């Protein structure tokens, strides 16, 4: 437990992602297969003790410690494992190193609370901290499953997508995985019906090619929907929804269900809206990360998927067929199956730039156009030359720097996160936050400006003299009741710093709303 | 006080030695060492045989840079409560300082930038590093220098130290650098290459707090009494009445009541009056 506790602590206090990946990859090298499996299971939340609940721990505290003092302390610390680590009176250092033995003891304990107490007594504070996290799950050390996958790829010197492709089919103790990573075994085979397949990703479109693309018949054009990319994996009446990173998000979208016997895998964009008419992204945001959406939310913002590709059909892997063939299969599937929460992503035609502009103006929820080569296979990752995204030109708006906050990591000594505002009558009100878009040199200059022009500090936030105009680029604007200004900008980023421009030249919210109203009609 | 707050921080100065009793407006006043930092004091007030002891900031564990805390029996005790929660049980200071030395040995190319209060903590950390056998030059932020000189004059071993300036800052490699907490994440420290950021404070006991501050090497080192020291001191002073101030009052008050000691938070008392 000591070694594992040290690992958790080291990861907690490491802020560079690359360094974190390195630490876990190195740590794995020193372990036997059982320990490797346990470590991976704990780190990804796949080690469960069914006989241990949070209430067990709280009951132990009630019987062994002063409840008032504990409650006050817990309230202060905010983390159960850490509170117990600090408040538990003994401070030993366990001789029990073997996590496997600990798991065995806990799973076979006849009196689980006594077993836990015995362990708490034998541990040092740091070990107790790790132990509580170990038995309750939910490490909260800022190490996601996707980082674990990256660490494994590094550990075995394998390509990441190979791990992603089988990840959801793998199970504790992961021995087949490690044998393969160490070149001692073959690539693990898994049940495809539980498995996430790596997405095919698009590269940015080089606009010089537009005439070629328009004049040839080699491409499909689709809307670039402004939702989240999902993969639907269905078999024997059950449906699993995977997010872009391969995370299972089925619970958040219970209305998406496909009834089929043989394996079907679809690729598309999750959106919300009535009758498959998409609403802006900020509406979808209300559904993302809601593990149990309420009935009210489900009826107000029903989810649906605009499907644009098919990977498995009737149990057969068709990723090695051309997009042309796959599209035929997809259309066929939609002809033979009706599903109110699925809609085929329609192909579009445009011959002139004007037509394109009309499309953009019609839908504020479209991010741009997808251009896909008809002969493309469904390939892992971002391969050049097959799928392209052609984003709408950004829009620009001048804003006034209001507040600034320091960033993280390399930027932790720079004021890199800004709150920007615009005029509303005689006051400046916030319209957006921006964290990117500037060069290192520009960041340096803004940082200096902020330090010189601070008028107040609120914790980590500095309020600055309203003197500096920053031109923002953004993808689209939507009406929002959650924002003070009444509009929400999508993906705002710094485009230029207007050292030359007086703040009085910045527009007012009323003018901006008028200008942007075109995108809501 | 003059070094810290300027020559005009008070109108008149009168030196009072530890244990020396003076009489002011019907009250006897005596100062006793508080063990917090060099020269820190508890104040004992006496009137007609009734004693009130104000601890001020204090700690009871040994510290080579401060006079040893002296336990005084009193009728009423006014105690600080910075770490007045049972979760605070400070670890062995020497083990904490060893962390810096060990980590530096493992990463000899890195600079260890450690946040410390300029007054007291900085000198204690330097002195402990010396006791643990670290003999290299120690680099310090300008704000620490004058206080270092004062401590050195009082024969406290700080070894060799150099102020970080705009010429040497970029050249630092494999060094220990001490700076006030506000400077470790600021413009000043930007030019230090390849740095590991630490912070020496009792608050570092709470990992989530250290993480919020983006600290890589938390050093749990405090000049304030922890829960055990607080409760032990309250008992040992045999005070029949305890007033608690400056920190986490509620748990200490609860503990006193459980141990049949009359207690209240000082601030609340004032409000009631």
Coordinates of N, CA, C and O in Angstrom, one line a residue, chain A residues 9 12-13 15 66 68-69 72-73 76-77 79 82-83 86-87 129 140 406 408 412-414 444 447 451, chain B residues 85-88 185-187 190 203 205-211 214-216 218 227 248 250-251 254 258:
Chain A
X9 N 0.2 10.0 -4.5 CA 0.6 11.4 -4.1 C 1.5 12.0 -5.2 O 1.3 13.2 -5.5
X12 N -0.8 13.2 -7.9 CA -1.6 14.4 -7.4 C -0.8 15.7 -7.5 O -1.3 16.7 -7.9
X13 N 0.5 15.6 -7.2 CA 1.3 16.8 -7.2 C 2.1 17.0 -8.5 O 3.1 17.8 -8.5
X15 N 1.7 18.2 -12.4 CA 0.8 19.0 -13.2 C 1.0 18.9 -14.7 O 0.2 19.4 -15.4
X66 N -14.9 10.9 17.5 CA -15.9 11.9 17.9 C -16.6 12.4 16.7 O -16.0 13.0 15.8
X68 N -18.8 14.9 16.1 CA -18.7 16.3 15.9 C -17.4 16.8 15.4 O -17.4 17.6 14.4
X69 N -16.3 16.4 16.0 CA -15.0 16.8 15.5 C -14.8 16.3 14.1 O -14.2 17.0 13.3
X72 N -16.9 18.5 11.6 CA -16.2 19.8 11.4 C -15.0 19.7 10.5 O -14.8 20.5 9.7
X73 N -14.2 18.7 10.8 CA -13.0 18.5 10.0 C -13.3 18.1 8.5 O -12.7 18.7 7.6
X76 N -14.3 21.0 6.7 CA -13.1 21.9 6.4 C -12.3 21.3 5.2 O -11.8 22.1 4.3
X77 N -12.0 20.0 5.2 CA -11.1 19.4 4.2 C -11.9 19.2 2.9 O -11.3 19.4 1.8
X79 N -12.8 16.3 1.6 CA -12.5 15.1 0.9 C -12.4 14.0 2.0 O -11.7 14.1 3.0
X82 N -9.1 12.0 2.7 CA -8.1 12.9 3.3 C -8.4 13.2 4.7 O -7.5 13.2 5.6
X83 N -9.7 13.4 5.0 CA -10.1 13.7 6.4 C -9.8 12.5 7.3 O -9.2 12.7 8.4
X86 N -6.1 12.1 8.0 CA -5.5 13.0 8.9 C -6.0 12.8 10.4 O -5.3 13.0 11.3
X87 N -7.3 12.5 10.5 CA -7.9 12.5 11.8 C -7.8 11.2 12.6 O -7.8 11.1 13.8
X129 N -5.0 7.4 3.4 CA -5.5 8.3 2.3 C -5.7 7.5 1.0 O -6.8 7.5 0.4
X140 N -10.0 11.0 -7.5 CA -10.0 12.4 -7.5 C -8.5 12.9 -7.4 O -8.2 13.7 -6.5
X406 N -4.6 34.0 -13.6 CA -3.5 33.3 -14.1 C -3.9 31.9 -14.7 O -4.9 31.4 -14.3
X408 N -2.7 27.8 -16.0 CA -2.1 26.7 -15.3 C -0.9 26.2 -16.0 O -0.6 26.7 -17.1
X412 N 1.4 29.4 -15.5 CA 0.9 29.7 -14.1 C 1.4 31.0 -13.6 O 0.9 31.6 -12.6
X413 N 2.4 31.6 -14.2 CA 2.8 32.9 -13.7 C 2.4 34.0 -14.7 O 2.7 35.2 -14.5
X414 N 1.6 33.7 -15.7 CA 1.1 34.7 -16.6 C -0.4 34.9 -16.5 O -1.2 33.9 -16.2
X444 N 2.9 37.9 -23.2 CA 3.8 38.7 -22.4 C 3.4 40.1 -22.2 O 3.4 40.7 -21.2
X447 N 0.2 40.5 -20.3 CA 0.5 40.2 -18.8 C 1.1 41.5 -18.2 O 0.7 41.9 -17.1
X451 N -0.6 43.8 -15.0 CA 0.1 44.0 -13.8 C 0.2 45.5 -13.5 O 0.1 46.0 -12.4
Chain B
X85 N -8.1 22.1 14.7 CA -9.0 21.0 14.2 C -8.1 19.8 14.4 O -6.9 19.8 14.2
X86 N -8.8 18.7 14.8 CA -8.1 17.4 15.1 C -7.3 16.8 13.9 O -6.5 15.9 14.0
X87 N -7.6 17.3 12.7 CA -6.9 16.8 11.5 C -5.4 17.3 11.5 O -4.6 16.8 10.8
X88 N -5.2 18.4 12.3 CA -3.8 18.9 12.2 C -2.9 18.3 13.3 O -3.1 18.5 14.5
X185 N 5.0 32.2 -7.5 CA 4.2 32.0 -8.8 C 4.2 33.4 -9.5 O 3.2 33.6 -10.3
X186 N 5.1 34.2 -9.3 CA 5.0 35.6 -9.9 C 6.1 35.9 -10.9 O 7.0 35.0 -11.1
X187 N 6.0 37.0 -11.4 CA 7.0 37.5 -12.4 C 8.4 37.2 -12.0 O 9.2 36.7 -12.7
X190 N 9.8 33.8 -12.7 CA 9.7 33.3 -14.1 C 11.0 32.9 -14.7 O 11.1 32.0 -15.5
X203 N -0.4 24.4 6.4 CA -1.6 24.2 5.6 C -1.3 23.1 4.6 O -2.3 22.5 4.0
X205 N -0.6 20.2 5.0 CA -1.1 19.0 5.5 C -2.3 18.5 4.7 O -2.5 17.3 4.5
X206 N -3.0 19.5 4.1 CA -4.2 19.2 3.3 C -3.8 19.1 1.8 O -3.5 20.1 1.2
X207 N -3.8 17.9 1.3 CA -3.3 17.7 0.0 C -4.0 18.5 -1.1 O -3.5 19.1 -2.0
X208 N -5.4 18.5 -0.9 CA -6.2 19.2 -1.9 C -5.8 20.7 -2.0 O -5.9 21.3 -3.0
X209 N -5.4 21.2 -0.8 CA -5.1 22.6 -0.8 C -3.8 22.9 -1.5 O -3.6 23.9 -2.2
X210 N -2.8 22.0 -1.3 CA -1.5 22.1 -2.0 C -1.8 22.0 -3.5 O -1.1 22.7 -4.2
X211 N -2.7 21.1 -3.8 CA -2.9 20.9 -5.3 C -3.6 22.2 -5.9 O -3.2 22.6 -7.0
X214 N -1.2 24.5 -6.9 CA -0.2 24.0 -7.9 C 1.2 23.7 -7.3 O 2.2 23.9 -7.9
X215 N 1.2 23.3 -6.0 CA 2.4 23.0 -5.4 C 2.9 21.6 -5.7 O 2.1 20.7 -5.7
X216 N 4.2 21.5 -6.1 CA 4.7 20.1 -6.4 C 5.3 19.4 -5.2 O 5.4 18.2 -5.2
X218 N 5.0 19.8 -1.3 CA 4.4 20.4 -0.1 C 5.3 20.0 1.1 O 5.6 18.8 1.3
X227 N -3.2 20.5 16.8 CA -4.3 20.2 17.7 C -3.8 19.6 19.0 O -4.2 20.0 20.1
X248 N -9.6 28.3 14.0 CA -10.7 27.4 14.1 C -11.1 27.2 15.6 O -10.7 26.4 16.3
X250 N -14.3 26.6 16.9 CA -15.4 25.7 17.3 C -15.0 24.4 17.9 O -15.5 23.9 18.9
X251 N -14.1 23.7 17.2 CA -13.7 22.4 17.7 C -13.0 22.5 19.1 O -13.1 21.6 19.9
X254 N -15.5 23.0 21.7 CA -16.2 21.7 22.0 C -15.3 20.8 22.8 O -15.8 20.2 23.8
X258 N -16.1 19.4 26.6 CA -16.0 17.9 26.9 C -15.1 17.6 28.1 O -15.2 16.6 28.8

